[in-house]
Short mmCIF file of C-alpha atoms and ligand atoms in Angstrom, two decimals:
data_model
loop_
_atom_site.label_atom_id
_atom_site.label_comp_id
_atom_site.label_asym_id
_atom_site.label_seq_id
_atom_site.Cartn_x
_atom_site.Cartn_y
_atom_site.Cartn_z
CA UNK A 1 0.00 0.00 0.00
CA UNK A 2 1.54 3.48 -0.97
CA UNK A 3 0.13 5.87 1.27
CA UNK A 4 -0.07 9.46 -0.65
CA UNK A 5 -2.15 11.74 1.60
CA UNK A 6 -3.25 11.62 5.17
CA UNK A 7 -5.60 13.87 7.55
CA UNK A 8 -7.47 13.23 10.78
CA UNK A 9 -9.33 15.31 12.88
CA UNK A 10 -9.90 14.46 16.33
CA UNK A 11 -13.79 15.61 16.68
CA UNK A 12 -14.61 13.24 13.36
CA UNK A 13 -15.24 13.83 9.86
CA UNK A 14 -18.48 12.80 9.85
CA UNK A 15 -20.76 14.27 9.17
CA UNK A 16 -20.81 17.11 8.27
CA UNK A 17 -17.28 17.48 6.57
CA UNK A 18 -16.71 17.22 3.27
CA UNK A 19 -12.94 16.02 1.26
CA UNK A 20 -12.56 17.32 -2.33
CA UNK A 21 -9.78 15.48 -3.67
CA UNK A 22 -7.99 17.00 -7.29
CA UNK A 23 -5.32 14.68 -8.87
CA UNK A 24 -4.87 12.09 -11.63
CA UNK A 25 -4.68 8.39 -12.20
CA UNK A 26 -1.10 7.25 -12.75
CA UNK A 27 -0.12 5.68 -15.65
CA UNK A 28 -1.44 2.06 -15.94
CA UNK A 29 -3.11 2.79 -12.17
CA UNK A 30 -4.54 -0.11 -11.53
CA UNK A 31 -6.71 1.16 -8.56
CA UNK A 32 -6.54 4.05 -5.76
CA UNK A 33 -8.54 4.27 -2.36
CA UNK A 34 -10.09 6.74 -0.36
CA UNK A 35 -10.20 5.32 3.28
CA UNK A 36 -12.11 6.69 6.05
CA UNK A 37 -10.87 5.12 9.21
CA UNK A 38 -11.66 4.96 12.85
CA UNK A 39 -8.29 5.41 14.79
CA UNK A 40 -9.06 3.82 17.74
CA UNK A 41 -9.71 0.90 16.33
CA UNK A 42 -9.33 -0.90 12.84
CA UNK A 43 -12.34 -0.42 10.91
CA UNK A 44 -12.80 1.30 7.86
CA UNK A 45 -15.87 3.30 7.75
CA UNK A 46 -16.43 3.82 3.74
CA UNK A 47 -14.12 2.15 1.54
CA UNK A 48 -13.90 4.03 -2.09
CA UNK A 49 -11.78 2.15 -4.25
CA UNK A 50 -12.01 2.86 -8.00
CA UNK A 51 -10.30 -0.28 -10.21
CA UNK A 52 -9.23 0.29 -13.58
CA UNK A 53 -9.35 -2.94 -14.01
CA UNK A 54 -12.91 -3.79 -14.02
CA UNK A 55 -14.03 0.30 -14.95
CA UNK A 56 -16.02 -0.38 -11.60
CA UNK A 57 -16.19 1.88 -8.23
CA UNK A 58 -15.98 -0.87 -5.22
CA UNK A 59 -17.29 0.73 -1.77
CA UNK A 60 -17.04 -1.25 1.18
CA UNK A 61 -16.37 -1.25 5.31
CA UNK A 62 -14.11 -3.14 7.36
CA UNK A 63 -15.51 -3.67 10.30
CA UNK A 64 -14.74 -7.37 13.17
CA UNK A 65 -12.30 -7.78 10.90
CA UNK A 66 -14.07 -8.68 7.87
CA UNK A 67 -14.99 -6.58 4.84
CA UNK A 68 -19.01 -6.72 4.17
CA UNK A 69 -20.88 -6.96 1.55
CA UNK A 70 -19.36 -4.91 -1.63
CA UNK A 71 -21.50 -2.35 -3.37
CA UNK A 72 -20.84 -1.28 -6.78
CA UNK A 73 -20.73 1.53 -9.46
CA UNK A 74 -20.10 1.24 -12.91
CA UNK A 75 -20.30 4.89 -13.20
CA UNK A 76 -16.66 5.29 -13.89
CA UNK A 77 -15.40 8.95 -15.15
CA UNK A 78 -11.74 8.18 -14.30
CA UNK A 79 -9.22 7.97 -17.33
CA UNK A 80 -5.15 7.05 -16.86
CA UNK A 81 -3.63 10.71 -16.75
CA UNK A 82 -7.36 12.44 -17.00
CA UNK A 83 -7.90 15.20 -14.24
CA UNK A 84 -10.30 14.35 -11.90
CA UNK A 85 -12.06 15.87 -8.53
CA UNK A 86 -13.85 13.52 -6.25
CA UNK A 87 -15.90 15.13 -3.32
CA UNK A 88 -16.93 13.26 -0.78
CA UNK A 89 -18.89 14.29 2.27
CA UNK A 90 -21.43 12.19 4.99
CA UNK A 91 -24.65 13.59 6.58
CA UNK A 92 -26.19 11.41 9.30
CA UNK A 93 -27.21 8.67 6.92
CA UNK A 94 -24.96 8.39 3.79
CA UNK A 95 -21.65 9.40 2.64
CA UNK A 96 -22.06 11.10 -0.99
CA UNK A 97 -19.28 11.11 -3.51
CA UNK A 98 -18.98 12.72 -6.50
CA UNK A 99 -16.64 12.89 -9.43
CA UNK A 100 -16.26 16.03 -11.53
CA UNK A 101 -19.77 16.92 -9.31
CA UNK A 102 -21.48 13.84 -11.02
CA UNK A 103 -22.87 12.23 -8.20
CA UNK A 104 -21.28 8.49 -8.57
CA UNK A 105 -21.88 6.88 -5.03
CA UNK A 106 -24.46 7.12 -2.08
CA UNK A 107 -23.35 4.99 0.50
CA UNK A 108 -25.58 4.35 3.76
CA UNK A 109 -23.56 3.97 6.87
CA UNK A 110 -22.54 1.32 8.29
CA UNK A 111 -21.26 2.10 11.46
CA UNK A 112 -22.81 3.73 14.46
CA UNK A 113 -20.52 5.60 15.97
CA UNK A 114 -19.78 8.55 13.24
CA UNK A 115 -18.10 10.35 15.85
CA UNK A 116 -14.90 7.84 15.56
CA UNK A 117 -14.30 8.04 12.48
CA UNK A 118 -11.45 10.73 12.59
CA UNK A 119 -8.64 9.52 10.11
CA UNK A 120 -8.73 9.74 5.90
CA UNK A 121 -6.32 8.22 4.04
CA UNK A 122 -5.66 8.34 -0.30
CA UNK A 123 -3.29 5.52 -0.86
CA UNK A 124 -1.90 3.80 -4.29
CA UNK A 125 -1.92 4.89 -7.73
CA UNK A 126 -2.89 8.20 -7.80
CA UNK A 127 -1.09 11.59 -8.64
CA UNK A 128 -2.48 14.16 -6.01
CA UNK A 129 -2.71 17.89 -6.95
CA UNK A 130 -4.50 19.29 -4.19
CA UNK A 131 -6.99 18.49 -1.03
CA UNK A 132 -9.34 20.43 0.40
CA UNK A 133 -11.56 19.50 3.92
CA UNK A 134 -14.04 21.77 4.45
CA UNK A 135 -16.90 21.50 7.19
CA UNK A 136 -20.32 22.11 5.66
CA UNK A 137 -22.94 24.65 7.07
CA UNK A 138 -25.42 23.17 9.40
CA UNK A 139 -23.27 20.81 11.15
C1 GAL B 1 -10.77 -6.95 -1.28
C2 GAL B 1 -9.49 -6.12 -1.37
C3 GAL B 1 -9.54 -5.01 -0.36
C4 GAL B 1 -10.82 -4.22 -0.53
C5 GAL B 1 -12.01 -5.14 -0.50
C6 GAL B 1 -13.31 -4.37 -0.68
O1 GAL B 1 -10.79 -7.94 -2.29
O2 GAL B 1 -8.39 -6.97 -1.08
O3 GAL B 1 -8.42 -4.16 -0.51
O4 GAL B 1 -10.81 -3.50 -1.75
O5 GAL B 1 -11.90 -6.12 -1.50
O6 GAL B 1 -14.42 -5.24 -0.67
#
């Protein structure tokens, strides 16, 4: 795993924050994540893991150490060496991400707790150009 970005924020991310990510696949990327992690413990709250592979958007959570049940998106707007800004931000019930503000994923929670999850993490093949974390109005 090559880690290329890392934030956390001790109150928690969710919700109510929202991560706009600008970069670009490498070239031949086989497949980046954006990880949303609980520090004090080992699960991954939202899994976003575009492959190139299969042109498909695999979400997921980690959680008793054991990845559920996958959900996928064939909505796929990433290109080797193409731009690209995926936003992602959570309200109580879903995370919401969206690339090049197409919205590509609505993921429902999975965990209880939102409150823990204070770490985000970009890691593998992608070129990053800039992140921003922002907290939303109303939260
Ligand atoms: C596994 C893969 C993990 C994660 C998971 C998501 O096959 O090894 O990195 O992507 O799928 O369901």
């Amino acid at each position: 795993m090559a880690l290329r970005f890392e934030a956390s924020c001790p109150e928690g991310f969710c919700p109510g924050w929202s991560i706009t990510v600008k970069g670009q696949p490498a070239v031949s990327a086989k497949s980046f994540e954006i990880n949303f992690l609980c520090d004090m413990d080992d699960r991954i709250a939202f899994h976003f893991n575009p492959r190139f592979s299969d042109l498909d958007i695999i979400c997921n959570t980690f959680k008793s150490n054991r990845w559920g049940k996958e959900e996928r998106s064939n909505t796929f707007h990433f290109d080797a060496e193409e731009p690209f800004q995926v936003e992602i931000f959570s309200d109580r019930s879903h995370f919401h991400v969206f690339v090049d503000e197409n919205k590509v994923v609505q993921y429902q929670h999975r965990i209880e707790d939102l409150q823990a999850i204070t770490r985000v993490q970009i890691v593998n093949d992608i070129s990053i150009t800039s992140v921003e974390i922002a907290k939303k109005p109303d939260y």
